[in-house]
């Protein structure tokens, strides 16, 4: 079995390759989205995963792994949006790659810090439980957004997006959807 780091890196590389290709097709049109709109896009994907898990069947052929990949890339988009304070919508490919990598590197460091403390507990979790956690984090983010970003004791939306990336990667590893293990 490959190490968590190797599996994680393979999945993130796949996600980034897809992100880059879509950027070539669509440009950075997603930059027009406000953060709550990105949150709602992620919610749609997570809700579809849960519905399919609960019903055991799906009527649209798009597989669940594609939804987890979408969650990862939309979370990266949200983190990029949070990090940029200008209204420039177009970003060249090189600049976008740098922004993507900066966000993913920070998320990866968070994963390895938490993985150290928790001893890879996620490997014993069910994909359905991780899907529920993703949905819970989305509802938390939506509440924080509805409160105009104000929190009393919570980490805030950035931490929620970072955690959703990691849980989505875990789901892809556990389901071996991208054949990393």
PDB file of C-alpha atoms in Angstrom:
ATOM      1  CA  UNK A   1       0.000   0.000   0.000  1.00  0.00           C
ATOM      2  CA  UNK A   2       1.237   3.494  -0.853  1.00  0.00           C
ATOM      3  CA  UNK A   3       1.806   6.065   1.844  1.00  0.00           C
ATOM      4  CA  UNK A   4      -0.865   8.609   2.619  1.00  0.00           C
ATOM      5  CA  UNK A   5       1.424  11.314   1.258  1.00  0.00           C
ATOM      6  CA  UNK A   6       1.850   9.529  -2.094  1.00  0.00           C
ATOM      7  CA  UNK A   7      -1.879   8.820  -2.465  1.00  0.00           C
ATOM      8  CA  UNK A   8      -2.746  12.352  -1.406  1.00  0.00           C
ATOM      9  CA  UNK A   9      -0.324  13.874  -3.891  1.00  0.00           C
ATOM     10  CA  UNK A  10      -1.610  11.708  -6.770  1.00  0.00           C
ATOM     11  CA  UNK A  11      -5.190  12.780  -6.113  1.00  0.00           C
ATOM     12  CA  UNK A  12      -4.328  16.450  -5.797  1.00  0.00           C
ATOM     13  CA  UNK A  13      -2.275  16.284  -8.991  1.00  0.00           C
ATOM     14  CA  UNK A  14      -5.247  14.745 -10.809  1.00  0.00           C
ATOM     15  CA  UNK A  15      -7.516  17.494  -9.444  1.00  0.00           C
ATOM     16  CA  UNK A  16      -5.095  20.215 -10.458  1.00  0.00           C
ATOM     17  CA  UNK A  17      -4.684  18.774 -13.962  1.00  0.00           C
ATOM     18  CA  UNK A  18      -8.469  18.797 -14.392  1.00  0.00           C
ATOM     19  CA  UNK A  19      -8.678  22.322 -12.943  1.00  0.00           C
ATOM     20  CA  UNK A  20      -6.017  23.524 -15.409  1.00  0.00           C
ATOM     21  CA  UNK A  21      -7.776  21.929 -18.381  1.00  0.00           C
ATOM     22  CA  UNK A  22     -11.117  23.449 -17.397  1.00  0.00           C
ATOM     23  CA  UNK A  23      -9.406  26.805 -17.009  1.00  0.00           C
ATOM     24  CA  UNK A  24      -8.174  26.490 -20.595  1.00  0.00           C
ATOM     25  CA  UNK A  25     -11.744  25.755 -21.710  1.00  0.00           C
ATOM     26  CA  UNK A  26     -13.569  28.353 -19.597  1.00  0.00           C
ATOM     27  CA  UNK A  27     -10.940  30.803 -18.399  1.00  0.00           C
ATOM     28  CA  UNK A  28     -11.322  32.089 -14.879  1.00  0.00           C
ATOM     29  CA  UNK A  29     -15.026  32.808 -15.266  1.00  0.00           C
ATOM     30  CA  UNK A  30     -15.497  31.361 -11.763  1.00  0.00           C
ATOM     31  CA  UNK A  31     -13.826  34.495 -10.364  1.00  0.00           C
ATOM     32  CA  UNK A  32     -17.184  36.253 -10.784  1.00  0.00           C
ATOM     33  CA  UNK A  33     -18.655  33.988  -8.079  1.00  0.00           C
ATOM     34  CA  UNK A  34     -19.036  35.303  -4.574  1.00  0.00           C
ATOM     35  CA  UNK A  35     -17.916  32.967  -1.801  1.00  0.00           C
ATOM     36  CA  UNK A  36     -21.506  31.973  -0.831  1.00  0.00           C
ATOM     37  CA  UNK A  37     -22.131  30.955  -4.456  1.00  0.00           C
ATOM     38  CA  UNK A  38     -19.105  28.670  -4.361  1.00  0.00           C
ATOM     39  CA  UNK A  39     -20.333  27.259  -1.042  1.00  0.00           C
ATOM     40  CA  UNK A  40     -23.675  26.469  -2.680  1.00  0.00           C
ATOM     41  CA  UNK A  41     -21.934  24.722  -5.609  1.00  0.00           C
ATOM     42  CA  UNK A  42     -20.067  22.533  -3.123  1.00  0.00           C
ATOM     43  CA  UNK A  43     -23.310  21.874  -1.246  1.00  0.00           C
ATOM     44  CA  UNK A  44     -24.993  20.650  -4.448  1.00  0.00           C
ATOM     45  CA  UNK A  45     -22.159  18.178  -5.049  1.00  0.00           C
ATOM     46  CA  UNK A  46     -22.089  16.914  -1.462  1.00  0.00           C
ATOM     47  CA  UNK A  47     -25.874  16.561  -1.346  1.00  0.00           C
ATOM     48  CA  UNK A  48     -25.819  14.525  -4.591  1.00  0.00           C
ATOM     49  CA  UNK A  49     -23.215  12.187  -3.088  1.00  0.00           C
ATOM     50  CA  UNK A  50     -25.298  11.676   0.045  1.00  0.00           C
ATOM     51  CA  UNK A  51     -28.503  11.115  -1.930  1.00  0.00           C
ATOM     52  CA  UNK A  52     -26.829   8.437  -4.057  1.00  0.00           C
ATOM     53  CA  UNK A  53     -25.320   6.822  -0.949  1.00  0.00           C
ATOM     54  CA  UNK A  54     -28.720   6.717   0.731  1.00  0.00           C
ATOM     55  CA  UNK A  55     -30.733   5.540  -2.281  1.00  0.00           C
ATOM     56  CA  UNK A  56     -28.116   3.138  -3.585  1.00  0.00           C
ATOM     57  CA  UNK A  57     -28.867   4.097  -7.179  1.00  0.00           C
ATOM     58  CA  UNK A  58     -28.269   7.047  -9.418  1.00  0.00           C
ATOM     59  CA  UNK A  59     -30.026   8.216 -12.553  1.00  0.00           C
ATOM     60  CA  UNK A  60     -27.242  10.456 -13.924  1.00  0.00           C
ATOM     61  CA  UNK A  61     -24.104   8.640 -15.035  1.00  0.00           C
ATOM     62  CA  UNK A  62     -21.611  11.094 -13.486  1.00  0.00           C
ATOM     63  CA  UNK A  63     -19.804   9.047 -10.874  1.00  0.00           C
ATOM     64  CA  UNK A  64     -19.418  10.038  -7.230  1.00  0.00           C
ATOM     65  CA  UNK A  65     -15.642  10.369  -7.540  1.00  0.00           C
ATOM     66  CA  UNK A  66     -16.171  13.246  -9.963  1.00  0.00           C
ATOM     67  CA  UNK A  67     -18.265  14.989  -7.317  1.00  0.00           C
ATOM     68  CA  UNK A  68     -15.494  14.637  -4.706  1.00  0.00           C
ATOM     69  CA  UNK A  69     -13.021  16.026  -7.251  1.00  0.00           C
ATOM     70  CA  UNK A  70     -15.441  18.893  -7.863  1.00  0.00           C
ATOM     71  CA  UNK A  71     -15.650  19.573  -4.123  1.00  0.00           C
ATOM     72  CA  UNK A  72     -11.856  19.717  -3.933  1.00  0.00           C
ATOM     73  CA  UNK A  73     -11.558  22.125  -6.854  1.00  0.00           C
ATOM     74  CA  UNK A  74     -14.428  24.358  -5.735  1.00  0.00           C
ATOM     75  CA  UNK A  75     -12.867  24.532  -2.264  1.00  0.00           C
ATOM     76  CA  UNK A  76      -9.572  25.586  -3.842  1.00  0.00           C
ATOM     77  CA  UNK A  77     -11.489  28.210  -5.839  1.00  0.00           C
ATOM     78  CA  UNK A  78     -13.022  29.511  -2.604  1.00  0.00           C
ATOM     79  CA  UNK A  79      -9.626  29.654  -0.907  1.00  0.00           C
ATOM     80  CA  UNK A  80      -8.180  31.518  -3.891  1.00  0.00           C
ATOM     81  CA  UNK A  81     -11.119  33.946  -3.813  1.00  0.00           C
ATOM     82  CA  UNK A  82     -10.554  34.548  -0.102  1.00  0.00           C
ATOM     83  CA  UNK A  83      -6.851  35.176  -0.687  1.00  0.00           C
ATOM     84  CA  UNK A  84      -7.389  37.703  -3.491  1.00  0.00           C
ATOM     85  CA  UNK A  85      -8.725  41.122  -2.703  1.00  0.00           C
ATOM     86  CA  UNK A  86      -8.889  42.523  -6.214  1.00  0.00           C
ATOM     87  CA  UNK A  87     -11.720  42.301  -8.687  1.00  0.00           C
ATOM     88  CA  UNK A  88      -9.580  41.188 -11.636  1.00  0.00           C
ATOM     89  CA  UNK A  89     -11.366  38.173 -13.060  1.00  0.00           C
ATOM     90  CA  UNK A  90      -8.757  36.895 -15.513  1.00  0.00           C
ATOM     91  CA  UNK A  91      -5.664  35.146 -14.192  1.00  0.00           C
ATOM     92  CA  UNK A  92      -3.094  33.676 -16.570  1.00  0.00           C
ATOM     93  CA  UNK A  93      -2.342  29.940 -16.403  1.00  0.00           C
ATOM     94  CA  UNK A  94       0.985  30.381 -14.652  1.00  0.00           C
ATOM     95  CA  UNK A  95      -0.480  32.694 -12.025  1.00  0.00           C
ATOM     96  CA  UNK A  96      -3.420  30.376 -11.469  1.00  0.00           C
ATOM     97  CA  UNK A  97      -1.094  27.383 -11.029  1.00  0.00           C
ATOM     98  CA  UNK A  98       0.851  29.315  -8.396  1.00  0.00           C
ATOM     99  CA  UNK A  99      -2.344  30.267  -6.569  1.00  0.00           C
ATOM    100  CA  UNK A 100      -3.663  26.684  -6.730  1.00  0.00           C
ATOM    101  CA  UNK A 101      -0.370  25.250  -5.444  1.00  0.00           C
ATOM    102  CA  UNK A 102      -0.147  27.772  -2.607  1.00  0.00           C
ATOM    103  CA  UNK A 103      -3.607  26.810  -1.337  1.00  0.00           C
ATOM    104  CA  UNK A 104      -3.023  23.078  -1.743  1.00  0.00           C
ATOM    105  CA  UNK A 105       0.363  23.244  -0.013  1.00  0.00           C
ATOM    106  CA  UNK A 106      -1.237  24.898   3.009  1.00  0.00           C
ATOM    107  CA  UNK A 107      -4.029  22.317   3.074  1.00  0.00           C
ATOM    108  CA  UNK A 108      -1.556  19.454   2.724  1.00  0.00           C
ATOM    109  CA  UNK A 109       0.466  20.747   5.679  1.00  0.00           C
ATOM    110  CA  UNK A 110      -2.746  20.907   7.722  1.00  0.00           C
ATOM    111  CA  UNK A 111      -3.487  17.299   6.764  1.00  0.00           C
ATOM    112  CA  UNK A 112      -0.114  16.014   7.849  1.00  0.00           C
ATOM    113  CA  UNK A 113      -0.257  17.910  11.136  1.00  0.00           C
ATOM    114  CA  UNK A 114      -3.716  16.523  11.896  1.00  0.00           C
ATOM    115  CA  UNK A 115      -2.806  13.066  10.582  1.00  0.00           C
ATOM    116  CA  UNK A 116       0.106  13.000  13.008  1.00  0.00           C
ATOM    117  CA  UNK A 117      -2.113  13.881  15.963  1.00  0.00           C
ATOM    118  CA  UNK A 118      -5.043  11.641  14.988  1.00  0.00           C
ATOM    119  CA  UNK A 119      -2.997   8.665  13.781  1.00  0.00           C
ATOM    120  CA  UNK A 120      -4.757   8.316  10.424  1.00  0.00           C
ATOM    121  CA  UNK A 121      -8.105   7.695  12.127  1.00  0.00           C
ATOM    122  CA  UNK A 122      -9.801   8.602   8.828  1.00  0.00           C
ATOM    123  CA  UNK A 123      -8.712   5.218   7.426  1.00  0.00           C
ATOM    124  CA  UNK A 124     -11.198   3.582   9.812  1.00  0.00           C
ATOM    125  CA  UNK A 125     -14.038   5.924   8.903  1.00  0.00           C
ATOM    126  CA  UNK A 126     -16.800   5.212   6.398  1.00  0.00           C
ATOM    127  CA  UNK A 127     -17.037   7.265   3.218  1.00  0.00           C
ATOM    128  CA  UNK A 128     -20.672   7.960   4.145  1.00  0.00           C
ATOM    129  CA  UNK A 129     -19.569   9.428   7.501  1.00  0.00           C
ATOM    130  CA  UNK A 130     -17.023  11.650   5.796  1.00  0.00           C
ATOM    131  CA  UNK A 131     -19.740  12.793   3.382  1.00  0.00           C
ATOM    132  CA  UNK A 132     -21.874  13.757   6.381  1.00  0.00           C
ATOM    133  CA  UNK A 133     -18.943  15.684   7.879  1.00  0.00           C
ATOM    134  CA  UNK A 134     -18.490  17.557   4.591  1.00  0.00           C
ATOM    135  CA  UNK A 135     -22.187  18.490   4.651  1.00  0.00           C
ATOM    136  CA  UNK A 136     -21.935  19.566   8.296  1.00  0.00           C
ATOM    137  CA  UNK A 137     -18.940  21.782   7.484  1.00  0.00           C
ATOM    138  CA  UNK A 138     -20.913  23.296   4.603  1.00  0.00           C
ATOM    139  CA  UNK A 139     -23.816  24.124   6.891  1.00  0.00           C
ATOM    140  CA  UNK A 140     -21.377  25.706   9.336  1.00  0.00           C
ATOM    141  CA  UNK A 141     -19.834  27.785   6.552  1.00  0.00           C
ATOM    142  CA  UNK A 142     -23.276  28.852   5.351  1.00  0.00           C
ATOM    143  CA  UNK A 143     -24.133  29.976   8.892  1.00  0.00           C
ATOM    144  CA  UNK A 144     -20.891  31.948   9.164  1.00  0.00           C
ATOM    145  CA  UNK A 145     -21.595  33.522   5.769  1.00  0.00           C
ATOM    146  CA  UNK A 146     -25.103  34.427   6.908  1.00  0.00           C
ATOM    147  CA  UNK A 147     -23.473  36.063   9.945  1.00  0.00           C
ATOM    148  CA  UNK A 148     -21.296  38.161   7.596  1.00  0.00           C
ATOM    149  CA  UNK A 149     -18.214  36.174   8.635  1.00  0.00           C
ATOM    150  CA  UNK A 150     -18.571  36.931  12.336  1.00  0.00           C
ATOM    151  CA  UNK A 151     -17.810  34.085  14.749  1.00  0.00           C
ATOM    152  CA  UNK A 152     -17.490  33.968  18.520  1.00  0.00           C
ATOM    153  CA  UNK A 153     -15.171  30.970  18.863  1.00  0.00           C
ATOM    154  CA  UNK A 154     -15.120  29.189  15.495  1.00  0.00           C
ATOM    155  CA  UNK A 155     -12.209  28.880  13.088  1.00  0.00           C
ATOM    156  CA  UNK A 156     -14.023  30.510  10.193  1.00  0.00           C
ATOM    157  CA  UNK A 157     -14.722  29.549   6.616  1.00  0.00           C
ATOM    158  CA  UNK A 158     -11.134  29.032   5.460  1.00  0.00           C
ATOM    159  CA  UNK A 159     -10.629  26.129   7.878  1.00  0.00           C
ATOM    160  CA  UNK A 160     -13.911  24.593   6.729  1.00  0.00           C
ATOM    161  CA  UNK A 161     -12.876  24.646   3.070  1.00  0.00           C
ATOM    162  CA  UNK A 162      -9.494  23.173   3.974  1.00  0.00           C
ATOM    163  CA  UNK A 163     -11.106  20.351   5.962  1.00  0.00           C
ATOM    164  CA  UNK A 164     -13.529  19.588   3.113  1.00  0.00           C
ATOM    165  CA  UNK A 165     -10.608  19.224   0.722  1.00  0.00           C
ATOM    166  CA  UNK A 166      -8.954  16.747   3.051  1.00  0.00           C
ATOM    167  CA  UNK A 167     -12.126  14.735   3.683  1.00  0.00           C
ATOM    168  CA  UNK A 168     -12.801  14.591  -0.067  1.00  0.00           C
ATOM    169  CA  UNK A 169      -9.262  13.322  -0.683  1.00  0.00           C
ATOM    170  CA  UNK A 170      -9.800  10.713   2.040  1.00  0.00           C
ATOM    171  CA  UNK A 171     -13.025   9.594   0.364  1.00  0.00           C
ATOM    172  CA  UNK A 172     -11.233   9.206  -2.959  1.00  0.00           C
ATOM    173  CA  UNK A 173      -8.418   7.244  -1.296  1.00  0.00           C
ATOM    174  CA  UNK A 174     -10.831   4.978   0.608  1.00  0.00           C
ATOM    175  CA  UNK A 175     -12.933   4.270  -2.464  1.00  0.00           C
ATOM    176  CA  UNK A 176      -9.796   3.850  -4.609  1.00  0.00           C
ATOM    177  CA  UNK A 177     -11.674   5.823  -7.239  1.00  0.00           C
ATOM    178  CA  UNK A 178      -8.500   7.090  -8.901  1.00  0.00           C
ATOM    179  CA  UNK A 179      -6.572   3.848  -8.358  1.00  0.00           C
ATOM    180  CA  UNK A 180      -3.967   5.366  -6.061  1.00  0.00           C
ATOM    181  CA  UNK A 181      -3.553   2.370  -3.762  1.00  0.00           C
TER     182      UNK A 181
END
